[in-house]
PDB file of C-alpha atoms in Angstrom:
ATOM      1  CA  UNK A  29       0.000   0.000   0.000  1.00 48.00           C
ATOM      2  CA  UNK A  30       1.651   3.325  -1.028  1.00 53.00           C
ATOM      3  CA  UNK A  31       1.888   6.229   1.611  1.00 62.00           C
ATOM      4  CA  UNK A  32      -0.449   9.399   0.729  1.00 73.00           C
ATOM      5  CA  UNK A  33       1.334  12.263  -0.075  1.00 80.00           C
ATOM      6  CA  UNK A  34      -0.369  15.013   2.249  1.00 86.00           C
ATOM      7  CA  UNK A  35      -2.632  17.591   1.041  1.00 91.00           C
ATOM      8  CA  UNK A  36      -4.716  20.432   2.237  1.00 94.00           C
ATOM      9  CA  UNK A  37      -7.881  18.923   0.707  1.00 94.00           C
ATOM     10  CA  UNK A  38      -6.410  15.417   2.472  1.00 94.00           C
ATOM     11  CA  UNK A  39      -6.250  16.741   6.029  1.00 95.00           C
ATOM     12  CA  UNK A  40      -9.889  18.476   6.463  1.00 95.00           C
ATOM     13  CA  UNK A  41     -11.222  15.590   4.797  1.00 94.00           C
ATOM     14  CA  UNK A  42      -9.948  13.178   7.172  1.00 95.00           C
ATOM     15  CA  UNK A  43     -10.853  15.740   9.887  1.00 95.00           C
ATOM     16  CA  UNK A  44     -14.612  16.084   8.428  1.00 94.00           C
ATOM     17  CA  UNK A  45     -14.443  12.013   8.541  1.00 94.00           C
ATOM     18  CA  UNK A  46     -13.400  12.230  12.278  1.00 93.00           C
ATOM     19  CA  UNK A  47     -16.612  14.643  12.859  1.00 92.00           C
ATOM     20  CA  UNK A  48     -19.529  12.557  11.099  1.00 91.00           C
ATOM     21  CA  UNK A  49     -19.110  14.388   7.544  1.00 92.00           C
ATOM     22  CA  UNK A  50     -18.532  12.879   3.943  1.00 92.00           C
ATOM     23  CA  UNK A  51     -15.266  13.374   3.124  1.00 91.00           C
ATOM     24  CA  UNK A  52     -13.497  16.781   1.088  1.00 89.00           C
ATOM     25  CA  UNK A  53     -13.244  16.461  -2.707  1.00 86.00           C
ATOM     26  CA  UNK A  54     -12.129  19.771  -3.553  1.00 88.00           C
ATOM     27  CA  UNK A  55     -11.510  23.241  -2.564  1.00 89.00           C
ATOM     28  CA  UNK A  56     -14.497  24.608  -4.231  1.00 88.00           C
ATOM     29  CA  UNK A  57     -16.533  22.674  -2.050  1.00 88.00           C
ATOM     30  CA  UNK A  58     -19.635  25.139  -0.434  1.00 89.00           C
ATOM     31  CA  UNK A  59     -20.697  22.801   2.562  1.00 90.00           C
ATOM     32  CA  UNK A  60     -20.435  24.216   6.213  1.00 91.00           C
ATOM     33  CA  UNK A  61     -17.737  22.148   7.079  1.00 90.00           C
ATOM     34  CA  UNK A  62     -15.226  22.220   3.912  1.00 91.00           C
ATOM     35  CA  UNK A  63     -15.940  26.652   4.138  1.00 91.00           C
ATOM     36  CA  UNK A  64     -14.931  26.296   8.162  1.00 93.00           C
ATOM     37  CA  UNK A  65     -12.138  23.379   7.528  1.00 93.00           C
ATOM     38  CA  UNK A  66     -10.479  25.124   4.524  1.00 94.00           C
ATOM     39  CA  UNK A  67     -10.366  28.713   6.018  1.00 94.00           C
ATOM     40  CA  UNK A  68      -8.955  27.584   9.397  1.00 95.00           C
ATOM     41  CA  UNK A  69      -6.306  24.907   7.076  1.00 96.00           C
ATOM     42  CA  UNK A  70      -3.304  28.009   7.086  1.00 96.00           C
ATOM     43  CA  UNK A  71      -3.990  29.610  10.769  1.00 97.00           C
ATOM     44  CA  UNK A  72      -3.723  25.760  12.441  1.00 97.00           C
ATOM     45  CA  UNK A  73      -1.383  24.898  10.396  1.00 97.00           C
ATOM     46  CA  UNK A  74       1.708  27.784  10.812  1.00 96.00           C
ATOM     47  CA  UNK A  75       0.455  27.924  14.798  1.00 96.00           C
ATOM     48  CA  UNK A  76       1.094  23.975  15.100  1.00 97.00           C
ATOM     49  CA  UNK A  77       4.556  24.402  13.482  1.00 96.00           C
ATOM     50  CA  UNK A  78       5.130  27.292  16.204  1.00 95.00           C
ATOM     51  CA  UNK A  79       4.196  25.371  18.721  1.00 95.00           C
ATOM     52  CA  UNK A  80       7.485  23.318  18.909  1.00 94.00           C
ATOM     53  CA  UNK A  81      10.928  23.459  17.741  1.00 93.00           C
ATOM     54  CA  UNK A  82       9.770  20.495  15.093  1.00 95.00           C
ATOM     55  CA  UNK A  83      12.725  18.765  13.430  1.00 93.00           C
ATOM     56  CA  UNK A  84      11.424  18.450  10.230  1.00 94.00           C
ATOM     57  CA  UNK A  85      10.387  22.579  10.232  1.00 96.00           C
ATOM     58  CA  UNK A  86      13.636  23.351  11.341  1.00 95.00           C
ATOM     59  CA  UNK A  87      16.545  25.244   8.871  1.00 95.00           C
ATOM     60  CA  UNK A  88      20.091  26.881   9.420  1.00 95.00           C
ATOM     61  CA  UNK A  89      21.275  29.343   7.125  1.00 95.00           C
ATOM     62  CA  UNK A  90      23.838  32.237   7.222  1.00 96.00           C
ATOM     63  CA  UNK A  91      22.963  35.497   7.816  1.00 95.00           C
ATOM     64  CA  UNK A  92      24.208  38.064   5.919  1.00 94.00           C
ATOM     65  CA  UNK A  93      24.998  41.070   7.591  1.00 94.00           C
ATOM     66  CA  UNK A  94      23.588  44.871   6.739  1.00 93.00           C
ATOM     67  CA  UNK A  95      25.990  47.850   5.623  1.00 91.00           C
ATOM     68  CA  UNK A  96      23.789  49.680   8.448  1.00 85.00           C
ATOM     69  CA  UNK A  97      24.656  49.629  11.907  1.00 82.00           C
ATOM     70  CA  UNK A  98      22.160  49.649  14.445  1.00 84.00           C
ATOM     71  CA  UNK A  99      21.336  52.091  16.752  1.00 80.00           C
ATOM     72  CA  UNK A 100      22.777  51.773  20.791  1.00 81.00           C
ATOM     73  CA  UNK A 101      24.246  48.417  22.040  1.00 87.00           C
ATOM     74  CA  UNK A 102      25.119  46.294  19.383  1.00 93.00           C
ATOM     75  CA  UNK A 103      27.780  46.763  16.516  1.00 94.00           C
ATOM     76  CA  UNK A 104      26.008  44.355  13.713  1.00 94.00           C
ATOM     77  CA  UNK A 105      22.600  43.773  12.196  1.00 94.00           C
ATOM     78  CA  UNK A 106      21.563  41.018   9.621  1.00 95.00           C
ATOM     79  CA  UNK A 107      19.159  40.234   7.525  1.00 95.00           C
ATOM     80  CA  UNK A 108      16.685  37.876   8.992  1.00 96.00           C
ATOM     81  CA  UNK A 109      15.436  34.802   6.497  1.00 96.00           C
ATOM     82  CA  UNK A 110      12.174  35.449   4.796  1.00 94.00           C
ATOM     83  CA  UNK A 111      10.548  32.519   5.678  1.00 95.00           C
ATOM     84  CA  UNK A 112      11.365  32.480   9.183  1.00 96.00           C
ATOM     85  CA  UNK A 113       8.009  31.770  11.476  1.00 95.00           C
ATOM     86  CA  UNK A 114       9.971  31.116  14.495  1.00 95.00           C
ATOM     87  CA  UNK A 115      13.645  31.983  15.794  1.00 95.00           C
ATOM     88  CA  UNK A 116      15.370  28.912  17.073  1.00 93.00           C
ATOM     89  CA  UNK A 117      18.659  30.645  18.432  1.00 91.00           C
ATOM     90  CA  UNK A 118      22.074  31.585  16.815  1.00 92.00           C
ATOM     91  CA  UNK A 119      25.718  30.400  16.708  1.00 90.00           C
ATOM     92  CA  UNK A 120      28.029  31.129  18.204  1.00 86.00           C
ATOM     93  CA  UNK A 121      25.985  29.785  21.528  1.00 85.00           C
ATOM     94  CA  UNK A 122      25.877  32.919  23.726  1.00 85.00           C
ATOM     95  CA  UNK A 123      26.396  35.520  21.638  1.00 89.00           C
ATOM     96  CA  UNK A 124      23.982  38.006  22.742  1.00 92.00           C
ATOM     97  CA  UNK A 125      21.058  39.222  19.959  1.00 93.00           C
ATOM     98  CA  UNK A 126      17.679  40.764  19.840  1.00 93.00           C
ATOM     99  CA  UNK A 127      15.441  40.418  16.955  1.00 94.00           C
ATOM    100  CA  UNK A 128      13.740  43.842  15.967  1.00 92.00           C
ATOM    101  CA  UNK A 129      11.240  43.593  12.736  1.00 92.00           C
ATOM    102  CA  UNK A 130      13.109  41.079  10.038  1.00 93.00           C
ATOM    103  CA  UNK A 131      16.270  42.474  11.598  1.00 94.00           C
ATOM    104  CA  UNK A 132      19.044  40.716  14.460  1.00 94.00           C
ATOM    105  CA  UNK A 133      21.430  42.797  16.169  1.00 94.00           C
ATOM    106  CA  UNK A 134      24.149  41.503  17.726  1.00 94.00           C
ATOM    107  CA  UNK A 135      28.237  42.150  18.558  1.00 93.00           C
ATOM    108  CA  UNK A 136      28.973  38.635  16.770  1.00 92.00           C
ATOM    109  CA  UNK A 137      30.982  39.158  13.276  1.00 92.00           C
ATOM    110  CA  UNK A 138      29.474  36.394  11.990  1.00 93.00           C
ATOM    111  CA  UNK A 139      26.151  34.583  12.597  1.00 94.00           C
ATOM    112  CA  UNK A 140      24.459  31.313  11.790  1.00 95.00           C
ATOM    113  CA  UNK A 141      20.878  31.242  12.213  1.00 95.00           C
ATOM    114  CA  UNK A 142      18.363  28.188  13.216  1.00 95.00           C
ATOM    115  CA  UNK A 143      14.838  28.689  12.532  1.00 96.00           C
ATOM    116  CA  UNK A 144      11.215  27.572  11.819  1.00 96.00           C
ATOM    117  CA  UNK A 145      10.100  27.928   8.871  1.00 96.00           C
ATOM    118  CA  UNK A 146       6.774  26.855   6.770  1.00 96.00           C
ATOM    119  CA  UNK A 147       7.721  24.035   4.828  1.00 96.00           C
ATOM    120  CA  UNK A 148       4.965  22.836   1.793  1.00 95.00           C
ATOM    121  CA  UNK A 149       2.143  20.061   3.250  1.00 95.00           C
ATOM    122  CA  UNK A 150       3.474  18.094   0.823  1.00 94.00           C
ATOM    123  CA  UNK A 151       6.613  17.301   3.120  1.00 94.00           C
ATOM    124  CA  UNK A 152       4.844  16.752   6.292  1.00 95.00           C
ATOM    125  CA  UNK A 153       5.641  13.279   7.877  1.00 95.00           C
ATOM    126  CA  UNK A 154       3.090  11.377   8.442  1.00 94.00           C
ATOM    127  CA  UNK A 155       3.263  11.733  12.130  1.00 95.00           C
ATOM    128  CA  UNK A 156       2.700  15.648  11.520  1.00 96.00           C
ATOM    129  CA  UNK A 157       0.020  14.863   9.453  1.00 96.00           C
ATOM    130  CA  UNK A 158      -2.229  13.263  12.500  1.00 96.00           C
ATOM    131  CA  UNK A 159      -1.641  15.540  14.281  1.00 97.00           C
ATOM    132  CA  UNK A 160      -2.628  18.612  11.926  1.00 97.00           C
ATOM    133  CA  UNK A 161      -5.844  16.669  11.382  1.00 97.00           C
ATOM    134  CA  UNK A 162      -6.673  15.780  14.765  1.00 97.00           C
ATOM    135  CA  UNK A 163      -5.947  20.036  15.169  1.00 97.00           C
ATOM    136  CA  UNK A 164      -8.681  20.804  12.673  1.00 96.00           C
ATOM    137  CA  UNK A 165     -11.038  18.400  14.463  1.00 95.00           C
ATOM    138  CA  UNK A 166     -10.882  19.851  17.399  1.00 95.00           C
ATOM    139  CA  UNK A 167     -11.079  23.323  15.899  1.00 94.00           C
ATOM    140  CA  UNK A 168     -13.846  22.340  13.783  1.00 94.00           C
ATOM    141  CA  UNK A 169     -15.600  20.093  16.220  1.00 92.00           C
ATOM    142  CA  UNK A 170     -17.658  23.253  18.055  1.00 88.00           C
ATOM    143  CA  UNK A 171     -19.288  25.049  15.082  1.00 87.00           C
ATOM    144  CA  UNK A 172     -19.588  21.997  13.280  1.00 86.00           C
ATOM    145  CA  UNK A 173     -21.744  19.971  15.859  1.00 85.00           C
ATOM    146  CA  UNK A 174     -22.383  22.622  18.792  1.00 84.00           C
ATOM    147  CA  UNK A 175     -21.263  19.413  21.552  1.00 82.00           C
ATOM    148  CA  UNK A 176     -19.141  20.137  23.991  1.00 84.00           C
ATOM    149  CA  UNK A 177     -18.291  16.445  24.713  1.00 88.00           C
ATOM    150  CA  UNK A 178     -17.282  16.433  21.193  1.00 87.00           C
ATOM    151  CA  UNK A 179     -14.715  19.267  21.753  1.00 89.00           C
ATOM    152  CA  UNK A 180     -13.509  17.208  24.840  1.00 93.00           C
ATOM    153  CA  UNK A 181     -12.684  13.944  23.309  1.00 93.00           C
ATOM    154  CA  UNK A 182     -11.117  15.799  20.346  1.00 93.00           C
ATOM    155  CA  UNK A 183      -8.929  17.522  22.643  1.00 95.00           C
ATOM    156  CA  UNK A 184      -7.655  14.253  23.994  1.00 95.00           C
ATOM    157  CA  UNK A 185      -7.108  12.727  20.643  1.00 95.00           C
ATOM    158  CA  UNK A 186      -4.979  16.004  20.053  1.00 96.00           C
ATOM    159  CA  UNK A 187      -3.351  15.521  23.074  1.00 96.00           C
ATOM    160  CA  UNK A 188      -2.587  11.777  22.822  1.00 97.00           C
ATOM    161  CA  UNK A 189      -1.095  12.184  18.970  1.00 96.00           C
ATOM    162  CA  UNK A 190       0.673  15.424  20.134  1.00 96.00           C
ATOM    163  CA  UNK A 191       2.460  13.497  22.458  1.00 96.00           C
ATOM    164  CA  UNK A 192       3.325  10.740  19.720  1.00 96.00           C
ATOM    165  CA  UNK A 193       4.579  13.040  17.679  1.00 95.00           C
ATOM    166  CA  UNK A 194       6.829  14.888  19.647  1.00 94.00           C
ATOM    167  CA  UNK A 195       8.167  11.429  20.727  1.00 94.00           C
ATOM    168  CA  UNK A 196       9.092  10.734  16.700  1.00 93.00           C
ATOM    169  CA  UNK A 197      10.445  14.612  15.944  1.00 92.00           C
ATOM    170  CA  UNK A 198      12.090  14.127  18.849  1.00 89.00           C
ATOM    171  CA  UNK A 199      14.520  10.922  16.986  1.00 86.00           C
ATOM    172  CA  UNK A 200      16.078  13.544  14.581  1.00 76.00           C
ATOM    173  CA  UNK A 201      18.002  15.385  17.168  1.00 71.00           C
ATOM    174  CA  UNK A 202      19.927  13.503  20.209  1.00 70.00           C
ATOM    175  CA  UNK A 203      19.968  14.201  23.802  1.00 69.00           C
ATOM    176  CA  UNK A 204      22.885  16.437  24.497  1.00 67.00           C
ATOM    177  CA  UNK A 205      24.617  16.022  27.691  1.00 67.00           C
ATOM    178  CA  UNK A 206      24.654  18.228  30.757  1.00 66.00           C
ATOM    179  CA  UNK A 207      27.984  19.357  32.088  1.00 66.00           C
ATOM    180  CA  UNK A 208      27.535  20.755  35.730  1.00 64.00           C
ATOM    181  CA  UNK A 209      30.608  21.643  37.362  1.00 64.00           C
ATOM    182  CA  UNK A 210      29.886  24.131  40.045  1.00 63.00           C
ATOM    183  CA  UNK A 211      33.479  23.903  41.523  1.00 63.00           C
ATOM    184  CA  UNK A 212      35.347  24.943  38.434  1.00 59.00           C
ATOM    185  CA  UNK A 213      32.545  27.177  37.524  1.00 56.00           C
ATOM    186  CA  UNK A 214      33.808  29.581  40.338  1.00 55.00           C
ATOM    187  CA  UNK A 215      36.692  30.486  39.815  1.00 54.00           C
TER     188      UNK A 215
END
């Protein structure tokens, strides 16, 4: 059996299936539930990827640094990626920076970047996928069928896949060790 490639259309479909409704065929659809599903696709969609610092979201990329200075404490500012949603943090670790519009000042001469960005639904793994359709459930769930006991058990659903898969993101980056050395630390 081949895998599905994900789609918009895909995910509110299975999340109409999840509430009761016949499945999504296309966008031009003009039921109640494709109109809410398919207007609230892009809002769940970039506020799930914010939600964690998922592996599969996640870029590095150089930043390249502005001919303007910026005003007060810092000596550099760079050019922040376009299709950042969500800083991750910069190297060098500790280098302090503040992020000010689609700008980062900092002191550091050079600067590599981690970030979120948006990546095409196309490339979600599958495990993302669940998720984003057990999101629109519960999302959709309340104007859809007015039950609070249906919002409830969606929520747990969410909950349960959320936790599944943050447990398989998780696999793409290892657990890094914790020095603690508070006697060498003082001097």
């Amino acid at each position: 059996m081949a895998i599905e490639t994900p789609t918009k259309i895909g995910i509110v479909s299975d999340a109409l299936i999840l509430l009761g409704e016949k499945p999504l065929n296309t966008e031009s659809d003009n039921r109640y539930g494709a109109t809410v599903g398919l207007n609230l696709f892009e809002l769940i969609y970039e506020n799930e990827l914010q939600s964690n610092p998922w592996r599969f979201a996640a870029n590095k990329r150089a930043l390249s640094q502005l001919v303007d200075t910026p005003l007060n404490e810092f000596q550099y500012a760079y050019q922040l990626p376009s299709d950042m949603l969500l800083p991750l943090g910069i190297y060098p670790p500790g280098a302090r920076y503040e992020i000010y519009g689609s700008h980062l000042y900092t002191d550091a001469t050079s600067v590599d970047f981690e970030y979120l960005y948006k990546p095409a639904v196309s490339a979600m793994p599958a495990y993302f996928r669940q998720l984003m359709v057990y999101a629109m459930a519960r999302d959709m769930v309340k104007p859809l069928t007015e039950s609070d006991n249906g919002v409830q058990i969606m929520e747990s659903k969410y909950a349960m896949q959320r936790a599944r898969a943050m447990y398989a993101d998780a696999q793409g980056r290892p657990n890094r060790s914790i020095y603690h050395s508070p006697f060498t630390q003082v001097r």
